[in-house]
PDB file of C-alpha atoms in Angstrom:
ATOM      1  CA  UNK A 180      89.264 -86.770   5.280  1.00  0.00           C
ATOM      2  CA  UNK A 181      88.065 -87.131   8.971  1.00  0.00           C
ATOM      3  CA  UNK A 182      90.642 -84.736   9.957  1.00  0.00           C
ATOM      4  CA  UNK A 183      88.964 -82.362   7.769  1.00  0.00           C
ATOM      5  CA  UNK A 184      85.486 -82.797   8.465  1.00  0.00           C
ATOM      6  CA  UNK A 185      87.108 -82.296  12.169  1.00  0.00           C
ATOM      7  CA  UNK A 186      88.205 -79.250  11.329  1.00  0.00           C
ATOM      8  CA  UNK A 187      85.165 -77.993   9.361  1.00  0.00           C
ATOM      9  CA  UNK A 188      83.122 -78.799  12.729  1.00  0.00           C
ATOM     10  CA  UNK A 189      85.250 -76.901  14.678  1.00  0.00           C
ATOM     11  CA  UNK A 190      85.475 -73.770  12.471  1.00  0.00           C
ATOM     12  CA  UNK A 191      81.567 -74.006  12.503  1.00  0.00           C
ATOM     13  CA  UNK A 192      81.068 -74.607  16.119  1.00  0.00           C
ATOM     14  CA  UNK A 193      83.979 -73.405  17.772  1.00  0.00           C
ATOM     15  CA  UNK A 194      85.898 -75.327  20.178  1.00  0.00           C
ATOM     16  CA  UNK A 195      83.247 -76.485  22.288  1.00  0.00           C
ATOM     17  CA  UNK A 196      81.720 -78.672  19.458  1.00  0.00           C
ATOM     18  CA  UNK A 197      78.889 -79.966  21.769  1.00  0.00           C
ATOM     19  CA  UNK A 198      77.233 -76.233  22.102  1.00  0.00           C
ATOM     20  CA  UNK A 199      73.575 -76.202  20.732  1.00  0.00           C
ATOM     21  CA  UNK A 200      72.798 -74.072  17.873  1.00  0.00           C
ATOM     22  CA  UNK A 201      70.030 -71.616  17.299  1.00  0.00           C
ATOM     23  CA  UNK A 202      68.841 -70.039  14.146  1.00  0.00           C
ATOM     24  CA  UNK A 203      67.870 -66.210  14.025  1.00  0.00           C
ATOM     25  CA  UNK A 204      65.807 -64.935  10.938  1.00  0.00           C
ATOM     26  CA  UNK A 205      65.077 -61.507  10.392  1.00  0.00           C
ATOM     27  CA  UNK A 206      62.372 -59.379   8.663  1.00  0.00           C
ATOM     28  CA  UNK A 207      62.337 -58.040   5.063  1.00  0.00           C
ATOM     29  CA  UNK A 208      59.003 -58.735   3.623  1.00  0.00           C
ATOM     30  CA  UNK A 209      58.908 -60.816   0.616  1.00  0.00           C
ATOM     31  CA  UNK A 210      63.156 -60.515   0.919  1.00  0.00           C
ATOM     32  CA  UNK A 211      62.350 -63.490   3.463  1.00  0.00           C
ATOM     33  CA  UNK A 212      62.375 -65.831   0.834  1.00  0.00           C
ATOM     34  CA  UNK A 213      66.052 -66.068   0.814  1.00  0.00           C
ATOM     35  CA  UNK A 214      65.604 -67.241   4.589  1.00  0.00           C
ATOM     36  CA  UNK A 215      64.222 -70.323   2.574  1.00  0.00           C
ATOM     37  CA  UNK A 216      67.732 -70.704   0.768  1.00  0.00           C
ATOM     38  CA  UNK A 217      69.905 -70.421   3.873  1.00  0.00           C
ATOM     39  CA  UNK A 218      67.625 -73.456   5.200  1.00  0.00           C
ATOM     40  CA  UNK A 219      68.513 -75.582   2.115  1.00  0.00           C
ATOM     41  CA  UNK A 220      72.305 -74.992   2.710  1.00  0.00           C
ATOM     42  CA  UNK A 221      71.686 -75.715   6.524  1.00  0.00           C
ATOM     43  CA  UNK A 222      69.862 -79.179   5.458  1.00  0.00           C
ATOM     44  CA  UNK A 223      72.718 -79.896   2.967  1.00  0.00           C
ATOM     45  CA  UNK A 224      75.393 -79.184   5.339  1.00  0.00           C
ATOM     46  CA  UNK A 225      73.553 -81.212   7.849  1.00  0.00           C
ATOM     47  CA  UNK A 226      73.630 -78.616  10.198  1.00  0.00           C
ATOM     48  CA  UNK A 227      71.237 -79.592  13.362  1.00  0.00           C
ATOM     49  CA  UNK A 228      69.220 -76.463  14.542  1.00  0.00           C
ATOM     50  CA  UNK A 229      68.285 -76.992  18.124  1.00  0.00           C
ATOM     51  CA  UNK A 230      66.108 -73.685  18.328  1.00  0.00           C
ATOM     52  CA  UNK A 231      64.669 -70.959  15.895  1.00  0.00           C
ATOM     53  CA  UNK A 232      63.860 -67.170  16.651  1.00  0.00           C
ATOM     54  CA  UNK A 233      61.994 -65.343  13.983  1.00  0.00           C
ATOM     55  CA  UNK A 234      60.883 -61.439  13.866  1.00  0.00           C
ATOM     56  CA  UNK A 235      57.987 -60.720  11.094  1.00  0.00           C
ATOM     57  CA  UNK A 236      58.696 -62.552   7.857  1.00  0.00           C
ATOM     58  CA  UNK A 237      61.192 -64.697   9.810  1.00  0.00           C
ATOM     59  CA  UNK A 238      58.587 -65.557  12.412  1.00  0.00           C
ATOM     60  CA  UNK A 239      56.717 -66.893   9.738  1.00  0.00           C
ATOM     61  CA  UNK A 240      59.749 -68.832   8.598  1.00  0.00           C
ATOM     62  CA  UNK A 241      60.695 -69.896  11.512  1.00  0.00           C
ATOM     63  CA  UNK A 242      57.312 -71.215  12.737  1.00  0.00           C
ATOM     64  CA  UNK A 243      56.856 -73.293   9.725  1.00  0.00           C
ATOM     65  CA  UNK A 244      60.484 -74.659  10.088  1.00  0.00           C
ATOM     66  CA  UNK A 245      60.357 -75.103  14.195  1.00  0.00           C
ATOM     67  CA  UNK A 246      56.783 -77.689  12.773  1.00  0.00           C
ATOM     68  CA  UNK A 247      58.925 -79.798  10.584  1.00  0.00           C
ATOM     69  CA  UNK A 248      58.579 -78.111   7.129  1.00  0.00           C
ATOM     70  CA  UNK A 249      61.733 -78.348   4.970  1.00  0.00           C
ATOM     71  CA  UNK A 250      63.206 -75.782   2.969  1.00  0.00           C
ATOM     72  CA  UNK A 251      61.137 -77.485  -0.345  1.00  0.00           C
ATOM     73  CA  UNK A 252      57.552 -76.858   1.437  1.00  0.00           C
ATOM     74  CA  UNK A 253      58.317 -73.739   2.537  1.00  0.00           C
ATOM     75  CA  UNK A 254      59.553 -72.615  -0.842  1.00  0.00           C
ATOM     76  CA  UNK A 255      56.106 -73.535  -1.654  1.00  0.00           C
ATOM     77  CA  UNK A 256      54.542 -71.456   0.605  1.00  0.00           C
ATOM     78  CA  UNK A 257      57.054 -68.548  -0.401  1.00  0.00           C
ATOM     79  CA  UNK A 258      55.845 -68.704  -3.903  1.00  0.00           C
ATOM     80  CA  UNK A 259      52.497 -68.570  -3.343  1.00  0.00           C
ATOM     81  CA  UNK A 260      52.342 -65.801  -0.300  1.00  0.00           C
ATOM     82  CA  UNK A 261      51.147 -62.289  -1.690  1.00  0.00           C
ATOM     83  CA  UNK A 262      50.809 -59.768   1.551  1.00  0.00           C
ATOM     84  CA  UNK A 263      48.481 -57.807  -0.855  1.00  0.00           C
ATOM     85  CA  UNK A 264      46.242 -60.715  -1.387  1.00  0.00           C
ATOM     86  CA  UNK A 265      46.213 -61.426   2.187  1.00  0.00           C
ATOM     87  CA  UNK A 266      45.379 -58.254   3.565  1.00  0.00           C
ATOM     88  CA  UNK A 267      42.007 -56.039   3.532  1.00  0.00           C
ATOM     89  CA  UNK A 268      42.014 -52.331   3.141  1.00  0.00           C
ATOM     90  CA  UNK A 269      40.597 -51.069   6.232  1.00  0.00           C
ATOM     91  CA  UNK A 270      41.751 -47.563   7.255  1.00  0.00           C
ATOM     92  CA  UNK A 271      41.658 -46.718  11.064  1.00  0.00           C
ATOM     93  CA  UNK A 272      43.250 -44.838  13.256  1.00  0.00           C
ATOM     94  CA  UNK A 273      45.905 -47.955  13.895  1.00  0.00           C
ATOM     95  CA  UNK A 274      46.631 -48.613  10.243  1.00  0.00           C
ATOM     96  CA  UNK A 275      45.738 -48.963   6.614  1.00  0.00           C
ATOM     97  CA  UNK A 276      45.165 -52.598   6.448  1.00  0.00           C
ATOM     98  CA  UNK A 277      43.725 -55.281   8.276  1.00  0.00           C
ATOM     99  CA  UNK A 278      45.412 -58.735   8.928  1.00  0.00           C
ATOM    100  CA  UNK A 279      42.152 -60.755   9.256  1.00  0.00           C
ATOM    101  CA  UNK A 280      43.242 -62.447   5.646  1.00  0.00           C
ATOM    102  CA  UNK A 281      46.546 -62.959   6.915  1.00  0.00           C
ATOM    103  CA  UNK A 282      45.755 -64.330  10.209  1.00  0.00           C
ATOM    104  CA  UNK A 283      43.302 -66.969   8.043  1.00  0.00           C
ATOM    105  CA  UNK A 284      46.127 -67.992   5.362  1.00  0.00           C
ATOM    106  CA  UNK A 285      48.689 -68.473   8.421  1.00  0.00           C
ATOM    107  CA  UNK A 286      46.283 -70.732  10.312  1.00  0.00           C
ATOM    108  CA  UNK A 287      46.035 -72.822   6.769  1.00  0.00           C
ATOM    109  CA  UNK A 288      49.637 -73.172   7.156  1.00  0.00           C
ATOM    110  CA  UNK A 289      50.097 -73.926  10.744  1.00  0.00           C
ATOM    111  CA  UNK A 290      46.825 -75.177  11.918  1.00  0.00           C
ATOM    112  CA  UNK A 291      45.764 -74.256  15.633  1.00  0.00           C
ATOM    113  CA  UNK A 292      48.657 -74.581  17.331  1.00  0.00           C
ATOM    114  CA  UNK A 293      50.332 -73.777  20.510  1.00  0.00           C
ATOM    115  CA  UNK A 294      54.660 -73.069  21.072  1.00  0.00           C
ATOM    116  CA  UNK A 295      54.710 -76.380  23.371  1.00  0.00           C
ATOM    117  CA  UNK A 296      53.513 -78.649  20.045  1.00  0.00           C
ATOM    118  CA  UNK A 297      56.853 -77.618  18.232  1.00  0.00           C
ATOM    119  CA  UNK A 298      59.508 -79.910  16.901  1.00  0.00           C
ATOM    120  CA  UNK A 299      62.195 -78.172  18.135  1.00  0.00           C
ATOM    121  CA  UNK A 300      61.944 -74.821  20.568  1.00  0.00           C
ATOM    122  CA  UNK A 301      60.625 -71.697  18.905  1.00  0.00           C
ATOM    123  CA  UNK A 302      60.860 -67.804  19.947  1.00  0.00           C
ATOM    124  CA  UNK A 303      59.063 -65.034  18.104  1.00  0.00           C
ATOM    125  CA  UNK A 304      59.650 -61.324  18.633  1.00  0.00           C
ATOM    126  CA  UNK A 305      57.105 -58.673  18.847  1.00  0.00           C
ATOM    127  CA  UNK A 306      57.018 -55.004  19.932  1.00  0.00           C
ATOM    128  CA  UNK A 307      54.607 -53.587  22.559  1.00  0.00           C
ATOM    129  CA  UNK A 308      53.758 -50.389  20.475  1.00  0.00           C
ATOM    130  CA  UNK A 309      51.755 -48.553  23.697  1.00  0.00           C
ATOM    131  CA  UNK A 310      54.500 -49.632  26.182  1.00  0.00           C
ATOM    132  CA  UNK A 311      57.746 -49.152  23.454  1.00  0.00           C
ATOM    133  CA  UNK A 312      59.060 -52.691  24.782  1.00  0.00           C
ATOM    134  CA  UNK A 313      60.276 -55.733  23.737  1.00  0.00           C
ATOM    135  CA  UNK A 314      57.981 -58.810  23.820  1.00  0.00           C
ATOM    136  CA  UNK A 315      59.379 -62.256  22.767  1.00  0.00           C
ATOM    137  CA  UNK A 316      56.243 -64.880  22.845  1.00  0.00           C
ATOM    138  CA  UNK A 317      57.116 -68.814  23.667  1.00  0.00           C
ATOM    139  CA  UNK A 318      53.787 -69.566  24.753  1.00  0.00           C
ATOM    140  CA  UNK A 319      50.081 -69.374  23.759  1.00  0.00           C
ATOM    141  CA  UNK A 320      48.964 -69.328  19.969  1.00  0.00           C
ATOM    142  CA  UNK A 321      52.166 -69.468  17.500  1.00  0.00           C
ATOM    143  CA  UNK A 322      49.339 -68.017  14.459  1.00  0.00           C
ATOM    144  CA  UNK A 323      48.765 -65.343  16.464  1.00  0.00           C
ATOM    145  CA  UNK A 324      52.280 -64.316  17.648  1.00  0.00           C
ATOM    146  CA  UNK A 325      53.115 -64.669  14.015  1.00  0.00           C
ATOM    147  CA  UNK A 326      50.410 -62.110  12.566  1.00  0.00           C
ATOM    148  CA  UNK A 327      51.740 -60.100  15.507  1.00  0.00           C
ATOM    149  CA  UNK A 328      55.234 -59.907  14.476  1.00  0.00           C
ATOM    150  CA  UNK A 329      54.270 -59.523  10.832  1.00  0.00           C
ATOM    151  CA  UNK A 330      51.977 -56.291  11.824  1.00  0.00           C
ATOM    152  CA  UNK A 331      54.462 -53.302  10.317  1.00  0.00           C
ATOM    153  CA  UNK A 332      53.526 -49.980  11.972  1.00  0.00           C
ATOM    154  CA  UNK A 333      51.334 -47.583  10.293  1.00  0.00           C
ATOM    155  CA  UNK A 334      50.561 -50.591   7.345  1.00  0.00           C
ATOM    156  CA  UNK A 335      48.691 -53.198   9.927  1.00  0.00           C
ATOM    157  CA  UNK A 336      46.656 -52.627  12.598  1.00  0.00           C
ATOM    158  CA  UNK A 337      48.423 -53.719  16.020  1.00  0.00           C
ATOM    159  CA  UNK A 338      47.448 -57.315  17.258  1.00  0.00           C
ATOM    160  CA  UNK A 339      45.735 -57.782  20.489  1.00  0.00           C
ATOM    161  CA  UNK A 340      47.642 -60.178  22.630  1.00  0.00           C
ATOM    162  CA  UNK A 341      47.245 -60.752  26.554  1.00  0.00           C
ATOM    163  CA  UNK A 342      46.407 -57.192  26.816  1.00  0.00           C
ATOM    164  CA  UNK A 343      48.960 -55.798  24.705  1.00  0.00           C
ATOM    165  CA  UNK A 344      48.994 -53.631  21.296  1.00  0.00           C
ATOM    166  CA  UNK A 345      51.848 -55.939  19.156  1.00  0.00           C
ATOM    167  CA  UNK A 346      53.314 -54.786  15.897  1.00  0.00           C
ATOM    168  CA  UNK A 347      56.400 -56.290  13.847  1.00  0.00           C
ATOM    169  CA  UNK A 348      59.514 -57.096  16.638  1.00  0.00           C
ATOM    170  CA  UNK A 349      61.858 -55.614  14.131  1.00  0.00           C
ATOM    171  CA  UNK A 350      61.719 -52.020  15.274  1.00  0.00           C
ATOM    172  CA  UNK A 351      62.968 -53.715  18.753  1.00  0.00           C
ATOM    173  CA  UNK A 352      65.197 -56.685  17.671  1.00  0.00           C
ATOM    174  CA  UNK A 353      65.173 -57.744  13.745  1.00  0.00           C
ATOM    175  CA  UNK A 354      67.665 -60.366  14.114  1.00  0.00           C
ATOM    176  CA  UNK A 355      66.760 -62.149  17.405  1.00  0.00           C
ATOM    177  CA  UNK A 356      69.895 -63.202  18.478  1.00  0.00           C
ATOM    178  CA  UNK A 357      69.307 -62.945  22.109  1.00  0.00           C
ATOM    179  CA  UNK A 358      66.336 -64.689  22.658  1.00  0.00           C
ATOM    180  CA  UNK A 359      68.341 -67.634  21.417  1.00  0.00           C
ATOM    181  CA  UNK A 360      70.863 -66.889  24.365  1.00  0.00           C
ATOM    182  CA  UNK A 361      68.273 -67.000  26.411  1.00  0.00           C
ATOM    183  CA  UNK A 362      67.029 -70.419  25.549  1.00  0.00           C
ATOM    184  CA  UNK A 363      70.545 -71.794  25.986  1.00  0.00           C
ATOM    185  CA  UNK A 364      71.801 -71.529  22.929  1.00  0.00           C
ATOM    186  CA  UNK A 365      75.754 -71.665  22.741  1.00  0.00           C
ATOM    187  CA  UNK A 366      75.927 -70.659  18.781  1.00  0.00           C
ATOM    188  CA  UNK A 367      73.989 -68.298  17.117  1.00  0.00           C
ATOM    189  CA  UNK A 368      73.101 -68.088  13.277  1.00  0.00           C
ATOM    190  CA  UNK A 369      71.899 -65.344  12.405  1.00  0.00           C
ATOM    191  CA  UNK A 370      70.358 -63.952   9.240  1.00  0.00           C
ATOM    192  CA  UNK A 371      70.061 -60.248   8.177  1.00  0.00           C
ATOM    193  CA  UNK A 372      68.380 -59.485   4.966  1.00  0.00           C
ATOM    194  CA  UNK A 373      68.771 -55.636   5.197  1.00  0.00           C
ATOM    195  CA  UNK A 374      72.498 -54.802   6.021  1.00  0.00           C
ATOM    196  CA  UNK A 375      73.264 -54.680   2.569  1.00  0.00           C
ATOM    197  CA  UNK A 376      70.111 -53.592   1.198  1.00  0.00           C
ATOM    198  CA  UNK A 377      70.346 -50.417  -1.082  1.00  0.00           C
ATOM    199  CA  UNK A 378      67.118 -48.242  -0.853  1.00  0.00           C
ATOM    200  CA  UNK A 379      65.076 -47.240  -4.053  1.00  0.00           C
ATOM    201  CA  UNK A 380      62.354 -44.450  -4.680  1.00  0.00           C
ATOM    202  CA  UNK A 381      59.401 -45.176  -3.087  1.00  0.00           C
ATOM    203  CA  UNK A 382      56.381 -46.391  -5.338  1.00  0.00           C
ATOM    204  CA  UNK A 383      53.347 -45.389  -3.213  1.00  0.00           C
ATOM    205  CA  UNK A 384      52.738 -45.012   0.928  1.00  0.00           C
ATOM    206  CA  UNK A 385      53.466 -48.961   1.947  1.00  0.00           C
ATOM    207  CA  UNK A 386      57.161 -48.135   0.255  1.00  0.00           C
ATOM    208  CA  UNK A 387      57.572 -45.313   2.089  1.00  0.00           C
ATOM    209  CA  UNK A 388      56.309 -46.905   5.412  1.00  0.00           C
ATOM    210  CA  UNK A 389      58.846 -49.732   4.833  1.00  0.00           C
ATOM    211  CA  UNK A 390      61.835 -47.805   3.730  1.00  0.00           C
ATOM    212  CA  UNK A 391      61.521 -45.744   6.869  1.00  0.00           C
ATOM    213  CA  UNK A 392      61.245 -48.819   9.350  1.00  0.00           C
ATOM    214  CA  UNK A 393      64.195 -50.885   7.872  1.00  0.00           C
ATOM    215  CA  UNK A 394      66.254 -47.445   7.991  1.00  0.00           C
ATOM    216  CA  UNK A 395      65.382 -46.686  11.770  1.00  0.00           C
ATOM    217  CA  UNK A 396      65.959 -50.362  12.353  1.00  0.00           C
ATOM    218  CA  UNK A 397      69.488 -50.504  10.487  1.00  0.00           C
ATOM    219  CA  UNK A 398      71.843 -49.019  13.335  1.00  0.00           C
ATOM    220  CA  UNK A 399      70.325 -50.910  16.211  1.00  0.00           C
ATOM    221  CA  UNK A 400      70.655 -54.287  13.942  1.00  0.00           C
ATOM    222  CA  UNK A 401      74.586 -53.913  13.886  1.00  0.00           C
ATOM    223  CA  UNK A 402      75.128 -53.786  17.521  1.00  0.00           C
ATOM    224  CA  UNK A 403      72.670 -56.707  18.440  1.00  0.00           C
ATOM    225  CA  UNK A 404      73.971 -58.911  15.261  1.00  0.00           C
ATOM    226  CA  UNK A 405      77.687 -58.728  16.685  1.00  0.00           C
ATOM    227  CA  UNK A 406      76.371 -61.034  19.277  1.00  0.00           C
ATOM    228  CA  UNK A 407      76.219 -63.745  16.916  1.00  0.00           C
ATOM    229  CA  UNK A 408      78.519 -66.272  15.973  1.00  0.00           C
ATOM    230  CA  UNK A 409      78.161 -66.627  12.303  1.00  0.00           C
ATOM    231  CA  UNK A 410      76.237 -63.883  10.699  1.00  0.00           C
ATOM    232  CA  UNK A 411      74.628 -64.370   6.981  1.00  0.00           C
ATOM    233  CA  UNK A 412      73.944 -61.441   4.967  1.00  0.00           C
ATOM    234  CA  UNK A 413      72.979 -61.772   1.607  1.00  0.00           C
ATOM    235  CA  UNK A 414      73.213 -58.927  -0.903  1.00  0.00           C
ATOM    236  CA  UNK A 415      69.289 -58.219  -1.806  1.00  0.00           C
ATOM    237  CA  UNK A 416      69.803 -54.898  -3.271  1.00  0.00           C
ATOM    238  CA  UNK A 417      68.426 -55.828  -6.623  1.00  0.00           C
ATOM    239  CA  UNK A 418      65.774 -56.887  -5.397  1.00  0.00           C
ATOM    240  CA  UNK A 419      62.344 -54.898  -3.492  1.00  0.00           C
ATOM    241  CA  UNK A 420      60.635 -55.749  -0.778  1.00  0.00           C
ATOM    242  CA  UNK A 421      56.863 -56.393  -2.226  1.00  0.00           C
ATOM    243  CA  UNK A 422      57.432 -58.315  -5.476  1.00  0.00           C
ATOM    244  CA  UNK A 423      56.655 -61.891  -5.112  1.00  0.00           C
ATOM    245  CA  UNK A 424      57.681 -62.447  -8.773  1.00  0.00           C
ATOM    246  CA  UNK A 425      61.258 -62.523  -7.193  1.00  0.00           C
ATOM    247  CA  UNK A 426      61.053 -65.656  -4.687  1.00  0.00           C
ATOM    248  CA  UNK A 427      62.933 -68.111  -6.695  1.00  0.00           C
ATOM    249  CA  UNK A 428      65.745 -65.590  -7.184  1.00  0.00           C
ATOM    250  CA  UNK A 429      65.982 -64.733  -3.487  1.00  0.00           C
ATOM    251  CA  UNK A 430      65.995 -68.168  -2.514  1.00  0.00           C
ATOM    252  CA  UNK A 431      69.270 -68.887  -4.603  1.00  0.00           C
ATOM    253  CA  UNK A 432      71.022 -65.791  -3.110  1.00  0.00           C
ATOM    254  CA  UNK A 433      70.172 -66.743   0.388  1.00  0.00           C
ATOM    255  CA  UNK A 434      71.689 -70.605  -0.584  1.00  0.00           C
ATOM    256  CA  UNK A 435      74.512 -69.016  -2.169  1.00  0.00           C
ATOM    257  CA  UNK A 436      75.233 -66.457   0.645  1.00  0.00           C
ATOM    258  CA  UNK A 437      74.553 -69.443   3.122  1.00  0.00           C
ATOM    259  CA  UNK A 438      76.974 -71.872   1.012  1.00  0.00           C
ATOM    260  CA  UNK A 439      79.585 -69.132   1.219  1.00  0.00           C
ATOM    261  CA  UNK A 440      79.338 -68.369   4.699  1.00  0.00           C
ATOM    262  CA  UNK A 441      79.615 -71.918   6.264  1.00  0.00           C
ATOM    263  CA  UNK A 442      83.291 -72.927   6.333  1.00  0.00           C
ATOM    264  CA  UNK A 443      83.787 -75.987   4.472  1.00  0.00           C
ATOM    265  CA  UNK A 444      81.427 -78.039   2.216  1.00  0.00           C
ATOM    266  CA  UNK A 445      81.570 -81.115   4.464  1.00  0.00           C
ATOM    267  CA  UNK A 446      78.474 -82.760   6.115  1.00  0.00           C
ATOM    268  CA  UNK A 447      79.007 -83.457  10.103  1.00  0.00           C
TER     269      UNK A 447
END
């Protein structure tokens, strides 16, 4: 039995079992509930995560996880998070919706906290829409960073952050592998919610913008995620990007795909 456990450990971590493990959580709006299922599988396998990075909805899940929330706690958040309820219609030259309500909700969940207060290192990926640059946030206000990373271009107004206009980091790096490498992680698990996503006829302008954003992301994502040691890619084709009634089923899909992706069902 001990030999089998050792084999499982080697298969998962590679030849260097002492490598630090990072978890990269990608974007996907409501599909982000699948991240919760992945966290459940990670906890059940006893896999120690040494750092976490997230983009868009992945940034919110990553932030909650970095502050010590377990998969059950984050699942409850996902069940009660409705992007339309926490957004205000406020058409402007930069977007259709404002993110003030979203900001309040995120601060209710996290509190007024900064990156140096997390239990494990956290990185949040955003994009500077005025300069075309990826911006990885690792210091300052976590809540504001999450809001910026969740700011879908054309839907939400960009977030002003240290003189930059920040939006959803998914347009630069959907699954944030590179920030974890920069943080010294020798083994990186990535979770991509969109690779196997099938597009459906848009029902309204939000669907149009979100479909367009994902289509643009996918080519770059395939190149970026090739740098991960393990990719978890649940098939979320039956689900759409905005229906919060799917949350429990999405959690199950993420859980089953993660369990299948891990080598053996031993705890190490």
